[in-house]
Short mmCIF file of C-alpha atoms in Angstrom, two decimals:
data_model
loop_
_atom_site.label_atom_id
_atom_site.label_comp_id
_atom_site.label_asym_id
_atom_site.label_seq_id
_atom_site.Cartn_x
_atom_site.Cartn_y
_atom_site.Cartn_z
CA UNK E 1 105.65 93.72 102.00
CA UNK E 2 103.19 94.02 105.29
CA UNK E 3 103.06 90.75 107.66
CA UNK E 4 101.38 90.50 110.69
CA UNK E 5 102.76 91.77 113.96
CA UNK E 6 101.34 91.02 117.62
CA UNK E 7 97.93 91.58 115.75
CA UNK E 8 98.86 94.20 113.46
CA UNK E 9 100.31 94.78 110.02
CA UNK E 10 103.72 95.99 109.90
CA UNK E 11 104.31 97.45 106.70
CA UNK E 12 108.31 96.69 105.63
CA UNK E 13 109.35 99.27 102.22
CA UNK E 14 113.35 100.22 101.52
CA UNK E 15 111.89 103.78 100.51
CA UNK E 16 109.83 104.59 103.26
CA UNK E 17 112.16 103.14 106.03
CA UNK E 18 115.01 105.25 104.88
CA UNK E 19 112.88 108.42 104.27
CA UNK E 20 111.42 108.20 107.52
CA UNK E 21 114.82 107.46 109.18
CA UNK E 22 116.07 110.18 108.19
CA UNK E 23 113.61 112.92 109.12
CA UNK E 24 113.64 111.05 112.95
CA UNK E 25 117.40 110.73 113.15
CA UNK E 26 118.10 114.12 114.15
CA UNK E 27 115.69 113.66 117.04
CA UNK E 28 116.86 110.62 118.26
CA UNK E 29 120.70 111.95 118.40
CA UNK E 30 119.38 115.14 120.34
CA UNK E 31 117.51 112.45 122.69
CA UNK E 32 121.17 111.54 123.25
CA UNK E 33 120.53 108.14 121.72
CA UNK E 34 122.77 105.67 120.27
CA UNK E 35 122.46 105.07 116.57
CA UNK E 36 120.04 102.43 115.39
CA UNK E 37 118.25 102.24 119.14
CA UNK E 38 115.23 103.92 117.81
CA UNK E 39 112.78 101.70 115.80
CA UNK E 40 110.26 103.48 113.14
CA UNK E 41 107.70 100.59 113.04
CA UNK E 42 105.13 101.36 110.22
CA UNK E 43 101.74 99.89 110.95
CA UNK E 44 99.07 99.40 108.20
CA UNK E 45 96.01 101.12 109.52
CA UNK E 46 93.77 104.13 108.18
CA UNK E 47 93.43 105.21 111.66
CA UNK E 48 95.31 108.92 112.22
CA UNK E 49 97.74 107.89 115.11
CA UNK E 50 101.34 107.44 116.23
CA UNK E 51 102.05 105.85 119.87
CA UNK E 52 105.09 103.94 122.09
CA UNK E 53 104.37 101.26 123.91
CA UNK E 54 107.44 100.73 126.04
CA UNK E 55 111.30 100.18 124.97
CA UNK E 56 112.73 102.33 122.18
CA UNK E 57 110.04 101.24 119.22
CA UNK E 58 107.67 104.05 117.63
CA UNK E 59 104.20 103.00 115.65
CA UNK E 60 103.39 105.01 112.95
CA UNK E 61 100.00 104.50 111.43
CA UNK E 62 99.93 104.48 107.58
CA UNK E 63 96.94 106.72 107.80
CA UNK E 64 98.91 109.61 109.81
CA UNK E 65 101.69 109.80 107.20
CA UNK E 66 98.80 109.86 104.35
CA UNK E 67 97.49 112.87 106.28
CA UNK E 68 100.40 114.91 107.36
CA UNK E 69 101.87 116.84 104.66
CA UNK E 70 104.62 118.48 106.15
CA UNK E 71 107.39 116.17 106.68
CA UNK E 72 108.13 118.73 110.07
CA UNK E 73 104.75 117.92 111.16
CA UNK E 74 106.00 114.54 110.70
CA UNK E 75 108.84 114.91 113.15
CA UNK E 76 106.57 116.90 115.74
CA UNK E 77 104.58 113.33 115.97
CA UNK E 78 107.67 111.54 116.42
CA UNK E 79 109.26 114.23 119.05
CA UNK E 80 106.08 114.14 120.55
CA UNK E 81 106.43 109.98 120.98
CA UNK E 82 110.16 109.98 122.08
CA UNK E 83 109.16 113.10 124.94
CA UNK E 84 107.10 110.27 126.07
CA UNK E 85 110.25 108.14 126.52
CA UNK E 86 112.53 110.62 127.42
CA UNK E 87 110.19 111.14 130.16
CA UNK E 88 109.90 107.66 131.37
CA UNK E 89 106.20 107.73 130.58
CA UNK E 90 105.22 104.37 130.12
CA UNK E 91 107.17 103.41 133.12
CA UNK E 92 105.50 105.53 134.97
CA UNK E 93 101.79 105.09 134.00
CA UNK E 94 102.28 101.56 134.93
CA UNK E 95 103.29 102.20 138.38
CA UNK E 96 100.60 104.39 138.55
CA UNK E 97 98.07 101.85 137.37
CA UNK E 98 99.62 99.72 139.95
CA UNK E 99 98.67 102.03 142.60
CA UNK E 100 95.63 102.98 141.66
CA UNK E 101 94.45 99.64 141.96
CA UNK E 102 95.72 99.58 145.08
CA UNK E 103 94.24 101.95 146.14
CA UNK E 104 90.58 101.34 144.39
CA UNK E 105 90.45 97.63 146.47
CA UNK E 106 91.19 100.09 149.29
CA UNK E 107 88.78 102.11 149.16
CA UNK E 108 86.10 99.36 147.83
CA UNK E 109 87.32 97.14 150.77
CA UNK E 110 86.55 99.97 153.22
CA UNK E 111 82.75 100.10 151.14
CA UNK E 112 82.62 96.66 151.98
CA UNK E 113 83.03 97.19 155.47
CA UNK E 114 80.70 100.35 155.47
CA UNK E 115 78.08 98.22 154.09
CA UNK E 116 77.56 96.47 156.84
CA UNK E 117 77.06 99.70 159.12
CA UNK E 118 75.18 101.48 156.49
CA UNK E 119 74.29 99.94 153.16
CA UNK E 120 73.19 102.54 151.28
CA UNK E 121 76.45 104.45 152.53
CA UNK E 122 78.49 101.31 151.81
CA UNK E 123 77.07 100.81 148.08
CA UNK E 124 77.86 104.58 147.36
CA UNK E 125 81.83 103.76 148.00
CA UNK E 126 82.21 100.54 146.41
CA UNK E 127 80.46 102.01 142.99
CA UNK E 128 82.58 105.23 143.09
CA UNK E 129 86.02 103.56 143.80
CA UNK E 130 86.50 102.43 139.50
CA UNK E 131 85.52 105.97 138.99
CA UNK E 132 87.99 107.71 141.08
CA UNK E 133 90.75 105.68 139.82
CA UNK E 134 89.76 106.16 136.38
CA UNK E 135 89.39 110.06 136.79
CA UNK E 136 93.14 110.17 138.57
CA UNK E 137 94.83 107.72 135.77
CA UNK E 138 93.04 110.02 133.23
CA UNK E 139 94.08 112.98 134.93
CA UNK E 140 97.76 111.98 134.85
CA UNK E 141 97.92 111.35 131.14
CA UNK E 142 96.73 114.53 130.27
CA UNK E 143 99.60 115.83 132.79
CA UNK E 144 101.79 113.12 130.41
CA UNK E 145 100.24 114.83 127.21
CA UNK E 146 101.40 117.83 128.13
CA UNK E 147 104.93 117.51 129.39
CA UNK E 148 105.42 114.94 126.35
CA UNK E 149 104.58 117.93 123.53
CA UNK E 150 107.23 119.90 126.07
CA UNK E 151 109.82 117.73 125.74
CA UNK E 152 109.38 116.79 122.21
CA UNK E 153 109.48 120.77 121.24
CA UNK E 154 112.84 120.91 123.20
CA UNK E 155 114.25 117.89 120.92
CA UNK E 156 112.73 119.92 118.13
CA UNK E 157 114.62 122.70 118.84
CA UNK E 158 117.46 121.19 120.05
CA UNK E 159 117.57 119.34 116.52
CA UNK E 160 117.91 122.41 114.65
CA UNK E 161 114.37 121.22 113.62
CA UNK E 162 111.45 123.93 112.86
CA UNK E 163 108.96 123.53 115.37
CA UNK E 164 106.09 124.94 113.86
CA UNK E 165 105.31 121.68 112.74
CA UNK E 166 104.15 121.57 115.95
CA UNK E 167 101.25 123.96 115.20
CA UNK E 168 100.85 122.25 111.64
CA UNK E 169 99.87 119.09 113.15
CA UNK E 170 98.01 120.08 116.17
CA UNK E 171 95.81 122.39 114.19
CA UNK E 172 95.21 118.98 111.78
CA UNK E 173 93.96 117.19 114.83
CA UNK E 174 92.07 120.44 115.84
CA UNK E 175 89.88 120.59 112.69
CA UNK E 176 89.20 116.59 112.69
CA UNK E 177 88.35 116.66 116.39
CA UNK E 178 87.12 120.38 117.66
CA UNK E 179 83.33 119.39 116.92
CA UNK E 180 83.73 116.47 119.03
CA UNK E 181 85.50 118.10 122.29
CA UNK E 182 83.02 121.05 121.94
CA UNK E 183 80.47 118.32 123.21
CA UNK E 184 82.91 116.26 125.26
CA UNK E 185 84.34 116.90 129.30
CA UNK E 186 87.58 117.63 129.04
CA UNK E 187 87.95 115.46 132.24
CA UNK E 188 87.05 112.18 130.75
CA UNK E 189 90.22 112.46 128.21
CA UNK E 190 93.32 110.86 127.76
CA UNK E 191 94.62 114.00 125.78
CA UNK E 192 94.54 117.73 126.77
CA UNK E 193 92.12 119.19 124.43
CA UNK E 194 93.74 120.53 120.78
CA UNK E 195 92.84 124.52 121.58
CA UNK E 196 94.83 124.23 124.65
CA UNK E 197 97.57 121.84 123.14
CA UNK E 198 98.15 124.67 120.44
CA UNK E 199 97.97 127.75 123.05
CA UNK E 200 100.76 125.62 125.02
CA UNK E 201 103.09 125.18 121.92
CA UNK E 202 102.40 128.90 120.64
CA UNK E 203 103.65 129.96 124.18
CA UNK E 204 106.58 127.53 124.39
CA UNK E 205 107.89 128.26 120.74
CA UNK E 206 107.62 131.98 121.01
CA UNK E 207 110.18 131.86 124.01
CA UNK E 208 112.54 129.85 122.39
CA UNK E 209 115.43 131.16 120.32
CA UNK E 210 116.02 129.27 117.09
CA UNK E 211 117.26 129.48 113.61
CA UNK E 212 113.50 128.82 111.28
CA UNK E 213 115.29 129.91 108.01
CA UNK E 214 117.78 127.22 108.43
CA UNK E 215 115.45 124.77 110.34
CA UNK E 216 112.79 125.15 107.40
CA UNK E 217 115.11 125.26 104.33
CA UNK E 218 117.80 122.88 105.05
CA UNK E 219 115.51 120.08 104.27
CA UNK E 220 114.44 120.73 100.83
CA UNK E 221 115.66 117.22 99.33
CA UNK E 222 113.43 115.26 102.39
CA UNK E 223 110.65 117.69 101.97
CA UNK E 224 109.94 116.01 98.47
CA UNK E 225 111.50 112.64 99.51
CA UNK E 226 108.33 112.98 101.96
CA UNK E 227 105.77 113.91 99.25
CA UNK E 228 106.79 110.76 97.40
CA UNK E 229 106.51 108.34 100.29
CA UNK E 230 103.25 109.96 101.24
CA UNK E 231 102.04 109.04 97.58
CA UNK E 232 103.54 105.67 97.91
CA UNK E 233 101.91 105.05 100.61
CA UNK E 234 98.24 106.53 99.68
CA UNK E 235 98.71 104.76 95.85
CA UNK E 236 99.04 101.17 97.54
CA UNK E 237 96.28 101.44 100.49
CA UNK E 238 94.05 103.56 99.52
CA UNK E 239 90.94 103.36 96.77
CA UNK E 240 91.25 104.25 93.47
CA UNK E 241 88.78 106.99 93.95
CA UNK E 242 90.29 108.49 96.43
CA UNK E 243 94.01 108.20 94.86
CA UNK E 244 92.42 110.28 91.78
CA UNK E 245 91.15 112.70 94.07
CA UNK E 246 94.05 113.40 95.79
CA UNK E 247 96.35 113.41 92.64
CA UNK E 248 93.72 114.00 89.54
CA UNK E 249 94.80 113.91 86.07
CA UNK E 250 95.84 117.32 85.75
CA UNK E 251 97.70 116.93 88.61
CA UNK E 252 101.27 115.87 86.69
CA UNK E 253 103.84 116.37 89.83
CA UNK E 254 106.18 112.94 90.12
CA UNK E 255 104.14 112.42 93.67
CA UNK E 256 100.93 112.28 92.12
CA UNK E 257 102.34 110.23 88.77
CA UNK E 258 104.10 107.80 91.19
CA UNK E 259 100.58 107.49 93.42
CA UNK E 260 98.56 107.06 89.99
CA UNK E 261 101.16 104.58 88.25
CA UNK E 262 100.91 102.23 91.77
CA UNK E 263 97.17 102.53 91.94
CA UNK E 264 96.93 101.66 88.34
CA UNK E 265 99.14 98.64 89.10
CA UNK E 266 97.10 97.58 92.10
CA UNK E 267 93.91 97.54 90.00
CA UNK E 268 95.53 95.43 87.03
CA UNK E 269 95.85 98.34 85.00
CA UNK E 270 99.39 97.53 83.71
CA UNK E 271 100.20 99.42 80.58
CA UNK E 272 98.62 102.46 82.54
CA UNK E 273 100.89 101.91 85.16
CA UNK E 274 104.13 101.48 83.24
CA UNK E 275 103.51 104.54 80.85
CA UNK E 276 103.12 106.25 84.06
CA UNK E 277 106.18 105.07 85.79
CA UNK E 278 108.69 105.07 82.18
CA UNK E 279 107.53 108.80 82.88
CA UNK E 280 108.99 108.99 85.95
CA UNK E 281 112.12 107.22 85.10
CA UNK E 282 112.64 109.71 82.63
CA UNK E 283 112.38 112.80 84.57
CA UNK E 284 114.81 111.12 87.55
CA UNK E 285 116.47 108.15 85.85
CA UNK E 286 119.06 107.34 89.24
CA UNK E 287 115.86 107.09 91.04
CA UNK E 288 116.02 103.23 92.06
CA UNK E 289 112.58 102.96 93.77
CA UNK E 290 111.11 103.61 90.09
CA UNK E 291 112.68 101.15 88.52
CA UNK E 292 111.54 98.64 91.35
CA UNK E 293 108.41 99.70 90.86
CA UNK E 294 108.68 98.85 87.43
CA UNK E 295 109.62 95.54 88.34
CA UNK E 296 106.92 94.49 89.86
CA UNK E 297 104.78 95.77 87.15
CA UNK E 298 106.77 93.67 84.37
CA UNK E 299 106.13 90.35 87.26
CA UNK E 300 102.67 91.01 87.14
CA UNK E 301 102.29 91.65 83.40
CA UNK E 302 104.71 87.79 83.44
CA UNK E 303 107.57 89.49 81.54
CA UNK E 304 110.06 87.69 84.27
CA UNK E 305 113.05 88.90 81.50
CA UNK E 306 111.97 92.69 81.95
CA UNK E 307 110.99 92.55 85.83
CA UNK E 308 114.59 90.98 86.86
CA UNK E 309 116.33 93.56 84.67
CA UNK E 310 114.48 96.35 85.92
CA UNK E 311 115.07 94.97 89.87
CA UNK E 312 118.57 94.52 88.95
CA UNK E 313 119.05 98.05 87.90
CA UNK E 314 117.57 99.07 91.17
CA UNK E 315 120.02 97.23 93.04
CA UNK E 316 122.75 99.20 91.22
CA UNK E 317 121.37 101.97 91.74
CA UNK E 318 120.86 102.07 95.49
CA UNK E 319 123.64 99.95 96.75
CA UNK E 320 125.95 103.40 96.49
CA UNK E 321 123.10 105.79 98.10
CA UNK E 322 121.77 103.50 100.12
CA UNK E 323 122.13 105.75 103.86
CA UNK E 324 122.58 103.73 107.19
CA UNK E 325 119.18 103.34 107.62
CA UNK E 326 117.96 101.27 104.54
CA UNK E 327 118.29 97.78 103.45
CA UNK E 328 117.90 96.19 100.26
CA UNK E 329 116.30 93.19 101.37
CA UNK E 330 112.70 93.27 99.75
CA UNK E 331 114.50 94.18 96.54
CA UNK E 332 116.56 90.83 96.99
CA UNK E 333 113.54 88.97 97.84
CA UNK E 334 111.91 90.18 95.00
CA UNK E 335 114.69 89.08 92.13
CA UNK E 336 114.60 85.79 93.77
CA UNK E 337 110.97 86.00 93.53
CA UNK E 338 110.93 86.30 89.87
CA UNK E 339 113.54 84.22 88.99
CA UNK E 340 111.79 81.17 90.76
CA UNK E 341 108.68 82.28 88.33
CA UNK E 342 110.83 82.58 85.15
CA UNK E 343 112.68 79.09 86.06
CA UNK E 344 115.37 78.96 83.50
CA UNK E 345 118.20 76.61 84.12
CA UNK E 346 120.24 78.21 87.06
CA UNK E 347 117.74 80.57 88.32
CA UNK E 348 116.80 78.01 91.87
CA UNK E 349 120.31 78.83 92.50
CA UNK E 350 120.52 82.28 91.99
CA UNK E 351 117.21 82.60 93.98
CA UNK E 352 118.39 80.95 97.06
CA UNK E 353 121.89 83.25 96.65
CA UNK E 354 118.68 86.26 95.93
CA UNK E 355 117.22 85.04 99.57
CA UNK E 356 119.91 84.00 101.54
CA UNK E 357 121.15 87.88 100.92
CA UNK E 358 117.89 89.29 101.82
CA UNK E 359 117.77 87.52 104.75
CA UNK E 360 121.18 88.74 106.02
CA UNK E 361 119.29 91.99 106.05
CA UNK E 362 115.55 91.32 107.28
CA UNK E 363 113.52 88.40 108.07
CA UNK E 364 111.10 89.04 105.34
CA UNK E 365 108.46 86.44 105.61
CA UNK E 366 108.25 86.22 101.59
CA UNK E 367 112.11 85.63 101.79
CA UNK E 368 111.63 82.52 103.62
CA UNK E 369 108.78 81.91 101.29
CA UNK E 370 110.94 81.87 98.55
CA UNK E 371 113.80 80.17 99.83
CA UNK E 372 111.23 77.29 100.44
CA UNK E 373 110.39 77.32 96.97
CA UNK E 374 113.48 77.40 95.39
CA UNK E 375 115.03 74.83 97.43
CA UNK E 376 112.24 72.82 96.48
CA UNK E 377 113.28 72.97 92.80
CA UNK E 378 116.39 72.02 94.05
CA UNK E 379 115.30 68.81 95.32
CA UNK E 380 115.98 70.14 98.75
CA UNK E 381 112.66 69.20 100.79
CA UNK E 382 114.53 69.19 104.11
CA UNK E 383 115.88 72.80 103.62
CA UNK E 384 112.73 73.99 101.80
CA UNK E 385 110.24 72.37 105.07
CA UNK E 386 112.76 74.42 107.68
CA UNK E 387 112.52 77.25 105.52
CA UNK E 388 108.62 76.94 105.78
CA UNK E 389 108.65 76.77 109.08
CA UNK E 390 110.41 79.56 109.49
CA UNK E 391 108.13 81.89 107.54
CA UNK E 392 105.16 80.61 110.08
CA UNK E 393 107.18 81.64 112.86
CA UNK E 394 107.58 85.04 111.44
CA UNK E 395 104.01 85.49 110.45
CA UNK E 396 103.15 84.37 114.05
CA UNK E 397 101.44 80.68 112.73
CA UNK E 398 102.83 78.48 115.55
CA UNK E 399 100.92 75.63 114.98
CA UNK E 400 102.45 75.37 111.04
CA UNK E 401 105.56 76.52 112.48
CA UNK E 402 106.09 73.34 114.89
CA UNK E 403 104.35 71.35 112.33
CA UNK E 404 107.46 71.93 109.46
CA UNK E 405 110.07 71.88 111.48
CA UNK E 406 109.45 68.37 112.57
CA UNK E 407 109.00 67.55 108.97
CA UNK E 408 112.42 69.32 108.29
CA UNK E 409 114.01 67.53 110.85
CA UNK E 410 112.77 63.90 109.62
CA UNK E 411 114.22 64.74 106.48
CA UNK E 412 117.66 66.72 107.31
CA UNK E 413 120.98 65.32 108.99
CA UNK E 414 121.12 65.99 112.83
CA UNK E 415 124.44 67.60 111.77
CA UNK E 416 122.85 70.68 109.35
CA UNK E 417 122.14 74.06 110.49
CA UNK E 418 119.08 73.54 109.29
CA UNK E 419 118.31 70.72 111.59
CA UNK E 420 119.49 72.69 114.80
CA UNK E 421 117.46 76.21 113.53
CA UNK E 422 114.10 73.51 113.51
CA UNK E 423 115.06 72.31 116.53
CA UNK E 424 115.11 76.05 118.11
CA UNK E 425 111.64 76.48 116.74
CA UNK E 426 110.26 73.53 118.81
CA UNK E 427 111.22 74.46 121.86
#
């Protein structure tokens, strides 16, 4: 489920967490990292990107895992991120930043002063002091660039990871960009240019000693754990026309009949959709993603019997495979979901239990939603207002956020844990 994050949309899926958790956990213990410090943080744009921006968190664009196809491609991105900070780089480039201002008012103070001597002189100074910061700042991350694809190769190898996918992705970027850097000054970029990014990892991988049968064929089961989250992901954001084209008919692999059977959903095709995904339940029936998938195509079709069932048996199914990096929480949010729709006697209850569980896990914003409703049915307005407020403060709505909790607390005893969690969210 995405919800906004510091202005972008952070996409939140059990599958594609734990898929992608375990392709970077390798790199993150050769990092010499504790377990769980590194984040994956998904981030629902087209654009073909990955980036750090301080601390131990990674962005991943949506539209860079629907373009790489190599899961070890994949991990080059991510090695190439964490050699950025394993080498202190944003650290650093905000020191330097510092001192390049600095030393621009310097140097346009000292223009200042020449003006008065010799305008023309003094003019030529003050312009060309933004200019010679920006060319040194510029010239440092490329320096950055470089030693970051060093480092990240090292973790590569040092992973027992194939590094090639360091050539498989830089080559990607070469034939989407080499038109544009044959017209561009290699001076005025952030990034090295992609020819001499690939001569740099050719040279560093052929001195390296490594194991590439065992670094390519050891990870058979992610390599098509990959090709299913890459469908996932290009079957829910991307058109119709281009999910055909990417998976056509013919095409009858359980990647391209899980992107079809989503896309069909998406576009309120149900019966499509289910055939599609029955399919795939067939061919891997201890698959629990499909049968979630199935369950929100029985919600949307209003068969709240069928979708509960079907989320239920997903639940069984992942709670014993479930790996350290997953959580079950959108799964939980979505029984409690459907039970609140279905509203047979009981089923308020069970969705707060549904919530409350999910919520151990994540602070899904539709969790809080749906605790709100079903306390509501309840006849709990105090609990359902907190719980309102509490899904603004997630989604980043301050305003609404302050606005229900001071409804919650006019209705809840100063005693509740309720009333104290509204109080936090006023101050």
């Amino acid at each position: 489920m995405p919800h906004a994050m510091f202005g972008m949309t952070e996409i939140r899926d059990t599958e594609i967490e734990s898929v992608l958790y375990e392709l970077v956990n390798p790199l993150a213990q050769a990092a010499g990292m504790d377990e769980g410090r590194l984040h994956i943080r998904i981030i629902g744009d087209d654009d073909f990107n990955a980036f750090v921006a301080g601390g131990e968190d990674v962005f991943v664009n949506t539209g860079l895992i629907a373009r790489v196809e190599s899961p070890h491609a994949f991990q080059a991105v991510i090695a190439h991120e964490m050699g950025h900070m394993v080498g202190g780089h944003i650290a650093q480039m905000s020191v330097r930043m510092a001192a390049e201002m600095k030393r621009s008012l310097i140097v346009q103070a000292l223009g200042i002063a020449l003006v008065a001597a010799n305008p023309m002189a003094g003019m030529g100074v003050v312009a060309g002091a933004g200019g010679m910061s920006r060319q040194s700042l510029l010239a440092f991350s490329r320096d950055e660039e470089r030693m970051a694809d060093a480092l990240g190769i090292d973790l590569m190898l040092k992973a027992g990871l194939d590094p090639e996918g360091f050539l498989l992705v830089i080559k990607q970027m070469n034939d989407m960009m080499s038109a544009m850097e044959s017209r561009a000054n290699p001076n005025n970029a952030r990034h090295p240019f992609t020819d001499e990014r690939i001569k740099n990892a050719r040279e560093k991988i052929a001195g390296a000693s490594y194991d590439k049968k065992a670094a390519t064929t050891s990870r058979k089961k992610l390599v098509n754990e990959y090709a299913m989250i890459r469908a996932k992901i290009i079957g829910y954001l991307s058109p119709s026309a281009t999910v055909i084209a990417i998976y056509p008919q013919k095409d009858t692999s359980n990647p391209a009949l899980y992107a079809r059977a989503i896309a069909a959903m998406r576009i309120g095709n149900l019966e499509s959709a289910k055939t599609g995904t029955l399919t795939l339940i067939k061919r891997l029936p201890e698959n629990p993603f499909f049968y979630e998938l199935l369950g929100d195509i029985e919600y949307q079709s209003g068969r709240y019997d069928d979708s509960i069932a079907a989320y239920e048996k997903s639940l069984e199914l992942l709670r014993p495979i479930c790996n350290r990096f997953c959580n079950m929480a959108q799964i939980q949010t979505a029984i409690g979901l459907a039970l609140i729709e279905r509203n047979k006697p009981g089923d308020a209850d069970r969705s707060v239990e549904a919530a409350k569980r999910a919520l151990l896990e994540s602070r899904l914003p539709l969790a809080f939603w749906v605790l709100s409703r079903a306390e509501n049915v309840r006849g709990n307005a105090g609990v359902a207002d907190w719980a309102m407020a509490e899904y603004y403060a997630v989604t980043r709505q301050d305003k609404k956020s302050r606005e229900f909790a001071r409804r919650a607390q006019r209705k809840l005893p100063k005693d509740s844990p309720e009333y104290i969690k509204a109080g936090d969210l006023l101050k």
